[in-house]
XYZ file of C-alpha atoms in Angstrom:
566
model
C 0.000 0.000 0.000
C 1.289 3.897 -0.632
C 1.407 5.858 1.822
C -0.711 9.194 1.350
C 1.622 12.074 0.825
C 0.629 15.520 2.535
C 1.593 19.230 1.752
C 0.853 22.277 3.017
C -1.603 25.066 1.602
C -0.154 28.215 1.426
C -2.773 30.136 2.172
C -3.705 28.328 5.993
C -0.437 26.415 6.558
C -2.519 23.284 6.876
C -1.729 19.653 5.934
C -3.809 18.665 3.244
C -3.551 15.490 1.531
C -2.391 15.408 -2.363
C -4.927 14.989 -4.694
C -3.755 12.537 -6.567
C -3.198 10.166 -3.435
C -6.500 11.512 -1.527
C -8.275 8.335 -2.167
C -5.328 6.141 -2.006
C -7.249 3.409 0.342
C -5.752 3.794 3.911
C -6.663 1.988 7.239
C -8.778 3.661 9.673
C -6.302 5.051 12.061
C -4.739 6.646 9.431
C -7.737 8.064 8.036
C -8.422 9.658 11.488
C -5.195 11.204 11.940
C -5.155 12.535 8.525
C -8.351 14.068 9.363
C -7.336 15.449 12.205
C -4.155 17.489 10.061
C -6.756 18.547 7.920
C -8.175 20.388 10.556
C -5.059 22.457 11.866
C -4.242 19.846 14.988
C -0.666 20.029 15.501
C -0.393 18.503 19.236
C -2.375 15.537 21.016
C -2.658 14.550 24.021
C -2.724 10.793 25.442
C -1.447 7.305 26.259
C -0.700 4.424 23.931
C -2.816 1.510 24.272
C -3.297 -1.835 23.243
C -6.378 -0.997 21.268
C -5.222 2.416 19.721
C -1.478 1.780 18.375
C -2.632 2.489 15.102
C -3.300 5.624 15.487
C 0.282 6.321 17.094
C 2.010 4.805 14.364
C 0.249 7.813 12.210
C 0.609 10.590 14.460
C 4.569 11.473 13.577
C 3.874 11.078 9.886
C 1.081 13.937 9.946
C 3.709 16.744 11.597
C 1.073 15.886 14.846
C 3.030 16.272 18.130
C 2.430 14.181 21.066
C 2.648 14.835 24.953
C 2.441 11.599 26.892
C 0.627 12.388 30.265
C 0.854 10.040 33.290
C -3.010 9.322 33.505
C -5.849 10.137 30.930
C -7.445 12.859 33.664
C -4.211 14.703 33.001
C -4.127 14.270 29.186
C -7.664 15.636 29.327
C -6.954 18.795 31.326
C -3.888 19.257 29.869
C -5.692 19.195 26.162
C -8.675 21.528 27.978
C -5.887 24.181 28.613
C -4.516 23.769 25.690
C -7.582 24.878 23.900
C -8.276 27.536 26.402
C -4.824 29.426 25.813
C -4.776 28.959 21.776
C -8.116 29.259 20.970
C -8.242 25.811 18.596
C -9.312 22.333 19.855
C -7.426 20.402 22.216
C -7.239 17.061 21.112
C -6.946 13.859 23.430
C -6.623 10.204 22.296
C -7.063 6.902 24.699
C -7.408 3.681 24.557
C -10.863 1.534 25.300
C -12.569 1.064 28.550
C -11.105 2.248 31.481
C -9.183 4.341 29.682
C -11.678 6.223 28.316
C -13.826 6.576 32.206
C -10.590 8.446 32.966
C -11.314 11.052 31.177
C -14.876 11.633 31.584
C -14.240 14.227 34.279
C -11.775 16.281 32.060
C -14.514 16.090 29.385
C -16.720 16.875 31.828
C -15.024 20.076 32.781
C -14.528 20.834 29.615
C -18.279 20.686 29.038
C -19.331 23.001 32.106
C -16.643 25.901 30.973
C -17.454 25.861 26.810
C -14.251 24.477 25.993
C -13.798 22.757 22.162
C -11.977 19.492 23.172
C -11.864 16.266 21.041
C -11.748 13.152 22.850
C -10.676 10.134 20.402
C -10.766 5.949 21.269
C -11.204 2.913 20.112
C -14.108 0.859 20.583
C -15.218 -3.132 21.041
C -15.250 -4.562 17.070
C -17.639 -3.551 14.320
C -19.515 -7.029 14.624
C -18.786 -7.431 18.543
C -21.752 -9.225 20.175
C -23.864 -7.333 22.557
C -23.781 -9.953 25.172
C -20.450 -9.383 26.931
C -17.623 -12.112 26.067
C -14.857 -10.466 28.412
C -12.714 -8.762 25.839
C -10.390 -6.750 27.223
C -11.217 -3.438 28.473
C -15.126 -4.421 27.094
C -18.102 -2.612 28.469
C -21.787 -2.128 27.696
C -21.126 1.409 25.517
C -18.950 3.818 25.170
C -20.383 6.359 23.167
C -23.640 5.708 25.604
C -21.445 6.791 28.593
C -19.801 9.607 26.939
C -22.801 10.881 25.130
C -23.776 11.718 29.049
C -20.942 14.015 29.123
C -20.085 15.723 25.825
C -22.338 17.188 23.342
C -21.958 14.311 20.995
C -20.576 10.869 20.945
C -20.159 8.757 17.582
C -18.879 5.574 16.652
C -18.477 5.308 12.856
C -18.933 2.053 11.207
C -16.693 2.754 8.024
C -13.874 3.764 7.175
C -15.199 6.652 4.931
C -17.294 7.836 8.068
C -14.072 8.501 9.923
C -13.515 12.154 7.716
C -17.003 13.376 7.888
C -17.065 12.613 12.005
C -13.962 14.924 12.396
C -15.099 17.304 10.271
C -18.710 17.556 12.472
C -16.656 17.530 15.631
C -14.682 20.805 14.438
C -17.913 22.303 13.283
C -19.154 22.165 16.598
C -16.331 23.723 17.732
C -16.648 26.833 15.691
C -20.301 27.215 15.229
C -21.938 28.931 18.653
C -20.855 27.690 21.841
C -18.318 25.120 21.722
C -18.649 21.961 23.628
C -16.505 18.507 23.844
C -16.863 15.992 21.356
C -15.740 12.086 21.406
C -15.456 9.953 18.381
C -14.962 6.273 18.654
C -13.682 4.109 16.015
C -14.168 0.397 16.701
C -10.883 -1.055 16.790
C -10.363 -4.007 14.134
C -11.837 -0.541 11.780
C -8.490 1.013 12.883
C -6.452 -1.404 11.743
C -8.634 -1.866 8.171
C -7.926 -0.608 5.267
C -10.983 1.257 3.104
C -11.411 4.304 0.646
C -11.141 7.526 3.091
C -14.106 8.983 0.765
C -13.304 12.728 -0.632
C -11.128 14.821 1.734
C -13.828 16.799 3.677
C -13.082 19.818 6.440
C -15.201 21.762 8.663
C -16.773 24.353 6.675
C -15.854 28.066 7.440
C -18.077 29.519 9.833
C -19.458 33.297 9.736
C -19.599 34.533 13.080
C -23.671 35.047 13.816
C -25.052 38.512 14.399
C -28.039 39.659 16.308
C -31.227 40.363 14.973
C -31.421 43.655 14.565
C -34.506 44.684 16.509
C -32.834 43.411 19.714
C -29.667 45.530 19.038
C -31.964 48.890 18.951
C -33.449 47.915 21.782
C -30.639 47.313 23.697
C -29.030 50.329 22.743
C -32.090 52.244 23.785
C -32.302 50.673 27.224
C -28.402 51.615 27.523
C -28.404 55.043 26.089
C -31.062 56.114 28.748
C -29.542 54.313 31.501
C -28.973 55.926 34.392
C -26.742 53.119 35.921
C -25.655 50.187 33.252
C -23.568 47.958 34.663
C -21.305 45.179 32.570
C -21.091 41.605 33.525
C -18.410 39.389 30.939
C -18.091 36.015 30.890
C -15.852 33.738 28.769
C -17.779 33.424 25.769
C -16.367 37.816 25.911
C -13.193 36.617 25.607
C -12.923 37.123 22.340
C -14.593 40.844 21.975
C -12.455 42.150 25.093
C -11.753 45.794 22.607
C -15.415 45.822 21.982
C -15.991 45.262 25.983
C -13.578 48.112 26.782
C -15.253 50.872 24.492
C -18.538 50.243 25.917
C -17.352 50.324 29.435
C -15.736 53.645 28.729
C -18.058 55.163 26.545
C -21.001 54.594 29.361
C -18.982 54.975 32.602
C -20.445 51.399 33.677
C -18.083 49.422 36.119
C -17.579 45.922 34.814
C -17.613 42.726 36.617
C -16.336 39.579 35.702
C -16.844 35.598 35.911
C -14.322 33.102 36.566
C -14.140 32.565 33.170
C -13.762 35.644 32.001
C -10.968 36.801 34.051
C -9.187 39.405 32.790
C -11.412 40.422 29.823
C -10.889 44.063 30.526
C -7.639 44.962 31.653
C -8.034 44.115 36.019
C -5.883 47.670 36.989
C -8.692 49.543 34.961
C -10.622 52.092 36.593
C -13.789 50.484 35.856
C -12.989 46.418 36.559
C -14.330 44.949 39.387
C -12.743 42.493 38.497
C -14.286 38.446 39.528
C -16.464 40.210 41.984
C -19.854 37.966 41.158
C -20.206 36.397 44.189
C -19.641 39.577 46.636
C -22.631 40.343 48.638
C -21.458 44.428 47.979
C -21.488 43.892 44.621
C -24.500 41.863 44.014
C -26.691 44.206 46.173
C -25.017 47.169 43.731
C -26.093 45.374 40.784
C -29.866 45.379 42.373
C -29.735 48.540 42.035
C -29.075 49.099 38.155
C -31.338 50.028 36.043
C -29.711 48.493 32.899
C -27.496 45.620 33.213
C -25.701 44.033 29.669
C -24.264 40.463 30.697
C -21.944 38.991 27.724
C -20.998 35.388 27.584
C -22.050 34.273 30.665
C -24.595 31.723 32.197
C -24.889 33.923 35.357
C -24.832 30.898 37.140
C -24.873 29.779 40.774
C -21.176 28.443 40.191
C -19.663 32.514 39.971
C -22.338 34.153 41.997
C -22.428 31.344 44.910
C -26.243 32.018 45.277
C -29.285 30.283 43.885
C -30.324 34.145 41.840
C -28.686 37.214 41.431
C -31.363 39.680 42.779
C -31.612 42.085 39.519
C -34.270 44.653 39.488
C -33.384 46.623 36.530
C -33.364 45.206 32.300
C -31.089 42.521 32.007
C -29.631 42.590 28.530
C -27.932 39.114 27.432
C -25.690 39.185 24.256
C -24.818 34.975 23.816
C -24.179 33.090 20.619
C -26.225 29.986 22.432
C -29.628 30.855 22.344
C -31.108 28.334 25.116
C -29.375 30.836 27.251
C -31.624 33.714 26.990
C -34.023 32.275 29.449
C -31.978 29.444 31.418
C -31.365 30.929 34.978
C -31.995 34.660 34.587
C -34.405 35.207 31.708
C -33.503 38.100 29.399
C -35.305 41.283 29.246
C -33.695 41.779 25.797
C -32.095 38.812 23.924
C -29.222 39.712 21.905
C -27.910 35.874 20.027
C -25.053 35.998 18.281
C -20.890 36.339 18.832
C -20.163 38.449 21.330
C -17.884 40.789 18.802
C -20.673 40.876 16.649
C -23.074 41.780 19.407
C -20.707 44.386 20.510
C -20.391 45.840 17.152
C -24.036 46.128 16.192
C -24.453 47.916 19.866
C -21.609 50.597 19.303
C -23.152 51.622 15.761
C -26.783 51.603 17.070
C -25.327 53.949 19.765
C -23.908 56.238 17.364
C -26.730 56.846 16.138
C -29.306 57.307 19.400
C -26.495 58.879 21.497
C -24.021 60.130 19.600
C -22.483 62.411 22.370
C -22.415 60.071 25.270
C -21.646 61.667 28.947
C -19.100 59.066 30.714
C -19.645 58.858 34.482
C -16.875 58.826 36.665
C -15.336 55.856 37.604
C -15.262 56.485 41.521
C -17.970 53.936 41.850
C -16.092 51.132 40.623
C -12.749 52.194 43.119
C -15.352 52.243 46.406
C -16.875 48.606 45.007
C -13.471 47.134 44.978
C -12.594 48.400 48.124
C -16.358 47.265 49.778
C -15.847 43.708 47.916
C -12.416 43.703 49.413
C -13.497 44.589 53.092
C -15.916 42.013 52.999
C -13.395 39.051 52.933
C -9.740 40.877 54.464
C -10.056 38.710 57.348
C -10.238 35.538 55.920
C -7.880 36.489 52.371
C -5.354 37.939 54.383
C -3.538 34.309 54.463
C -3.119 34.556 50.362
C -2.995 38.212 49.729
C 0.580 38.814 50.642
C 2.188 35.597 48.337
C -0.053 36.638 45.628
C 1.140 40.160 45.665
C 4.941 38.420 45.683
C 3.535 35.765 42.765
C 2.541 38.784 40.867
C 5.520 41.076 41.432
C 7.620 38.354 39.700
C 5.594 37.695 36.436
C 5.716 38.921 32.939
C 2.641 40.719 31.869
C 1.790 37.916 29.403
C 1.965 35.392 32.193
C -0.513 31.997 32.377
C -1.582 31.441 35.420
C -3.727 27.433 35.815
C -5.684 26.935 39.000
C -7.585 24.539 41.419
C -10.440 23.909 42.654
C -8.744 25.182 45.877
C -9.835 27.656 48.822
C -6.668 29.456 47.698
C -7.395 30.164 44.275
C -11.365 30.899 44.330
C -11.272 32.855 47.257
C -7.631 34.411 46.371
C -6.028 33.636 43.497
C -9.313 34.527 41.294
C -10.358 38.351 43.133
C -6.851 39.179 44.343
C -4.590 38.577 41.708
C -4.907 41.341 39.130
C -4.279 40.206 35.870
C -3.974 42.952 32.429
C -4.979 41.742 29.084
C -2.297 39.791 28.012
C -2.309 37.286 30.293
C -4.415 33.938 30.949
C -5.887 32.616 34.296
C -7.296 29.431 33.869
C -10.134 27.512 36.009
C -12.051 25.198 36.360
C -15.304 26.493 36.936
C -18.969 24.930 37.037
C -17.876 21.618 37.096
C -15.320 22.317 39.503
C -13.262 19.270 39.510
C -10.125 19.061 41.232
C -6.837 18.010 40.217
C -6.604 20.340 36.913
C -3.782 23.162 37.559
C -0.878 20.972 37.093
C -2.120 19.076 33.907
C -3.272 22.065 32.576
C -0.254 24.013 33.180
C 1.547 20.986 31.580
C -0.995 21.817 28.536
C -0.707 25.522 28.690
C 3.065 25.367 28.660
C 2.888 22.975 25.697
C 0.974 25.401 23.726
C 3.172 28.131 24.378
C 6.787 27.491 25.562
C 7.747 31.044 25.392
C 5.335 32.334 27.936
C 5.611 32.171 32.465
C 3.568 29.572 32.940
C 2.369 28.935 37.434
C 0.253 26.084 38.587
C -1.327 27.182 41.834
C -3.012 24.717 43.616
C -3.918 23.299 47.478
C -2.486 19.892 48.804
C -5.592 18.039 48.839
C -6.333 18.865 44.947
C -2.945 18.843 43.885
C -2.367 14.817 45.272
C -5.516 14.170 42.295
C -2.971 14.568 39.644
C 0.375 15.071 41.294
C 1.943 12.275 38.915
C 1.599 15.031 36.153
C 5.238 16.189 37.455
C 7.024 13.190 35.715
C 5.125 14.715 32.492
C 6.495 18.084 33.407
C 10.227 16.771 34.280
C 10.178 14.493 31.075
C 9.351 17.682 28.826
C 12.044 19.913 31.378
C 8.867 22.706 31.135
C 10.271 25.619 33.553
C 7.042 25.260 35.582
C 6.257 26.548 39.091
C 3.742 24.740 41.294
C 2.541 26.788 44.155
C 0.800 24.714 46.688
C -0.841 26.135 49.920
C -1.050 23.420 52.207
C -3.653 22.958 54.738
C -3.250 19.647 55.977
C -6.053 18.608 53.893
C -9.702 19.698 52.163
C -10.034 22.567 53.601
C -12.836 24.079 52.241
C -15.259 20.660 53.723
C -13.290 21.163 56.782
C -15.038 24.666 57.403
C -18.203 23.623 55.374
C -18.269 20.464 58.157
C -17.853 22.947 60.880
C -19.996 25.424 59.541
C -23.265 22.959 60.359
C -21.850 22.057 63.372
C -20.118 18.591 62.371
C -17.198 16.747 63.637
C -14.688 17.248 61.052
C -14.538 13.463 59.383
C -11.764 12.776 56.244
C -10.571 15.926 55.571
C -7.562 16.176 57.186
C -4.727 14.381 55.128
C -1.427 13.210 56.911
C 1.613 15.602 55.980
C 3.390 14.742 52.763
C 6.987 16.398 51.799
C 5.512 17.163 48.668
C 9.209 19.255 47.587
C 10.703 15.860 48.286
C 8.442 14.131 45.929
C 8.766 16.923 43.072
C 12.301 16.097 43.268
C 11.667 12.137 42.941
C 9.775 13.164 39.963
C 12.925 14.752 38.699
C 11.946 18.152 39.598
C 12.672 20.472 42.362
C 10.920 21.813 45.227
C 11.409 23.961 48.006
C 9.136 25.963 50.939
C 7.907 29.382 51.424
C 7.264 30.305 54.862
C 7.104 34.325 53.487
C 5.875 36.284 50.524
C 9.801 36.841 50.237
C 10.926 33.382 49.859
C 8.014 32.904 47.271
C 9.504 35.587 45.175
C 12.932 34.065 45.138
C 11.431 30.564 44.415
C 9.498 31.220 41.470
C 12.718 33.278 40.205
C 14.706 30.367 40.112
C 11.655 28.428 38.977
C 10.745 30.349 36.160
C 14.590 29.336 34.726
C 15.141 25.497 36.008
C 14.478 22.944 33.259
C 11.581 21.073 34.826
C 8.834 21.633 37.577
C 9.439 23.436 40.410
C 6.594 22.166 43.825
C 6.949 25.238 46.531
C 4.910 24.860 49.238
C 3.510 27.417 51.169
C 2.331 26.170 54.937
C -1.050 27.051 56.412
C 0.699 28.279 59.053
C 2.985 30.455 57.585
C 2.877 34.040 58.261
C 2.749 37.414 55.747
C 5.733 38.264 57.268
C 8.993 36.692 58.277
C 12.840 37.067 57.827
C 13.905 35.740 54.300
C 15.066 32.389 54.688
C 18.354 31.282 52.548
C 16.126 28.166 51.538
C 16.400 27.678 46.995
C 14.666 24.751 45.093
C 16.765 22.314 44.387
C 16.825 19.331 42.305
């Protein structure tokens, strides 16, 4: 058999088979990865197995890269962060079975936060009987399990199918809100060999626009406003200019999700920054008279209450349409990408109010300082070594977090972050266990940038094997770990109703020593002084660097002499 030849169009830069061999029968691993070219991947994520070697023996041949995490969690976060950071699918591959359950919680993450992630396996035979006969790594259905999960799960029965599949995966990724995908191709298809069918790519997608009734609307509602107000999520990411304007051409303060951390430029006079779930700033937002939320479920998972008490219009500008009345219903419904949105608004504005009056931005300085009163007490343990984490990064810095008390209650409203840089998390789902795979995925996608894992010791121990990924790729890569002896937020929750703290507390681990059985270093921080040195040598030493920060430490102490070391 030949083997299919590829080039690259000059226009894209993407591998596209040569005509004359593009029907040049193939077997159906092959005929995935080719598909997968076709579409731009350059870099998978996953772990050979039995069942999926064919597709490994294509992956080098395409110009696809491969990072080989330590479990298929971490492959899955890693891919997640991946997408979240470039802004093109993350692709992971397993194996069958168990492999496969592993990362259902990745996909599941990746679900919850709108992130386009491909999840490729194998599957039991075409012909495989539906009574079980114990074949390894055999279950009832895959694609039943998954389809649970993700928006879609497939199995293709052809070789031929296999193009078409990818090629509805990636549209889903670029038409409206992206979601996960899985594709399963029953193994002994894999190995086959069968006509590809014609080469076929997702087509090219025309960002929607709003209808433009909606748009006058809304531009009415915010011309008259008295007090608008700006909420941005993550589907604003990518209209952050757009976001900016607005803000400044109405005077309206602008709050933040998780998700969209960082949308408009944190050291702004007008960002609140993530400020959704503060009690001051929810009871301001009461008050508005005109409120425009962009990209964003307004859900319980960034405002930590059941409903956001809003009196005044509530203006939603979302390219998924279910969302206009899921949770919050909108007064005004405004489908379509966010730029688009945003675009349609500022002309509609010109024309109603073409001499707008900003409002001072002294509002949004005495919300940050309320939100910030409202918590001192209990941020005060994370506020210093933030400050030092910050004072040490480049502008363009990515910074991958937990599901950890010291990232959503410090990390996320303390740590200012300007337009160029990233802060991932995992939000809705909230799993646990993602910063250090998706630092190891972030760092993959770009190796020129600071990327910092923070994380607490209970999360971090999900996916602490991810540091022999790190060490094996020597990725300059900082893990900051405060350690409270355990889960600390179900501590307090357990003691909050009155409970006898039960598994929570975790005995003590020297988690520097175990960074540097990895093949990695590690080192403590007992001040916001030695954290500044660590991540300085960090930042430079081939492979991960764990530094722990202990519960008890305090905000101040003399520098220790202590440096990571290998």
């Amino acid at each position: 058999m030949s083997t299919p030849t590829t080039t690259r169009e000059a226009s894209t830069g993407l591998p596209l088979l040569a005509v004359e061999d593009a029907r040049t029968p193939v077997t159906g691993g092959e005929a995935l990865v080719r598909a997968l070219a076709a579409h731009g991947a350059e870099l998978a994520f996953g772990i050979p197995g039995t069942h999926n070697l064919e597709i490994y023996r294509h992956l080098p041949r395409h110009g696809i890269r491969h990072v080989n995490p330590r479990h298929e969690q971490g492959a899955g976060y890693a891919a997640d962060a991946y997408a979240r950071l470039t802004g093109r699918p993350g692709v992971a591959v397993t194996t069958t079975g168990p492999a496969l359950l592993n990362i259902a919680a990745a996909a599941g993450q990746a679900y919850s936060d709108s992130v386009p992630l491909l999840v490729v396996s194998p599957g039991m035979p075409l012909r495989h009987p539906a009574l079980p006969t114990g074949l390894l790594h055999e279950m009832r259905s895959q694609t039943r399990a998954l389809d649970g999960v993700v928006a879609f799960s497939h199995r293709v029965s052809s070789v031929a199918e296999i193009g078409p599949a990818v090629a509805r995966a990636f549209a889903l990724f670029t038409g409206g809100r992206p979601r996960p995908a899985h594709l399963e191709i029953p193994l002994d298809l894999l190995e086959a060999t069968g006509d590809p069918g014609p080469p076929c790519t997702a087509p090219p997608v025309v960002p929607a626009s709003p209808a433009p009734e909606p748009v006058r609307a809304a531009a009415r509602a915010l011309a008259a406003a008295e007090r608008p107000a700006l909420v941005a999520g993550g589907g604003a990411r990518g209209a952050a200019a757009g976001l900016r304007t607005l803000a400044e051409r109405l005077g309206a303060p602008l709050v933040t999700t998780a998700n969209g951390k960082g949308v408009l430029d944190e050291t702004h006079p007008l960002a609140l920054g993530v400020g959704l779930h503060s009690p001051a700033v929810q009871e301001w937002l009461a008050e508005r008279d005109v409120v425009l939320a962009v990209g964003t479920e307004l859900a319980e998972a960034d405002t930590w209450v059941d409903r956001l008490p809003l009196r005044g219009t509530l203006l939603r500008a979302d390219a998924d349409p279910g969302q206009m009345y899921a949770g919050l219903p909108a007064d005004v419904p405004l489908v379509g990408d966010a730029g688009a949105v945003l675009d349609a608004l500022h002309r509609e504005l010109d024309a109603c109010a073409p001499d707008p009056r900003p409002r001072a931005p002294e509002e949004a300085g005495a919300l940050r300082r309320a939100r910030t009163a409202e918590t001192r007490e209990r941020d005060a343990r994370w506020v210093p070594y933030l400050d030092a984490l910050r004072s040490v990064l480049d502008e363009d810095a990515v910074l991958t977090s937990d599901s950890a008390q010291c990232c959503y209650y410090g990390a996320l409203p303390h740590l200012p972050l300007g337009p160029s840089g990233r802060y991932l998390h995992p939000t809705g789902f909230g799993t646990l266990g993602y910063a250090l795979p998706a630092a190891v995925g972030a760092k993959a996608a770009a190796p020129d940038r600071q990327v910092v894992a923070l994380s607490g010791d209970g999360g971090l121990q999900f996916s602490v094997q991810e540091l022999a990924t790190a060490a094996a790729l020597r990725l300059p890569l900082p893990v900051v770990v405060f350690d409270n002896g355990g889960y600390g937020e179900i501590r307090d929750g357990m003691a909050a109703r009155g409970d006898s703290p039960t598994a929570v507390d975790l005995p003590a681990v020297d988690l520097p020593a175990l960074a540097r059985a990895y093949g990695g270093a590690g080192a403590h921080a007992r001040t916001p002084d030695e954290l500044s040195a660590a991540l300085r040598t960090a930042l430079t030493f081939p492979g991960p660097t764990l530094v722990v920060v202990p519960e008890t430490a305090p905000a101040t102490h003399p520098q220790s002499t202590e440096e990571p070391t290998p």
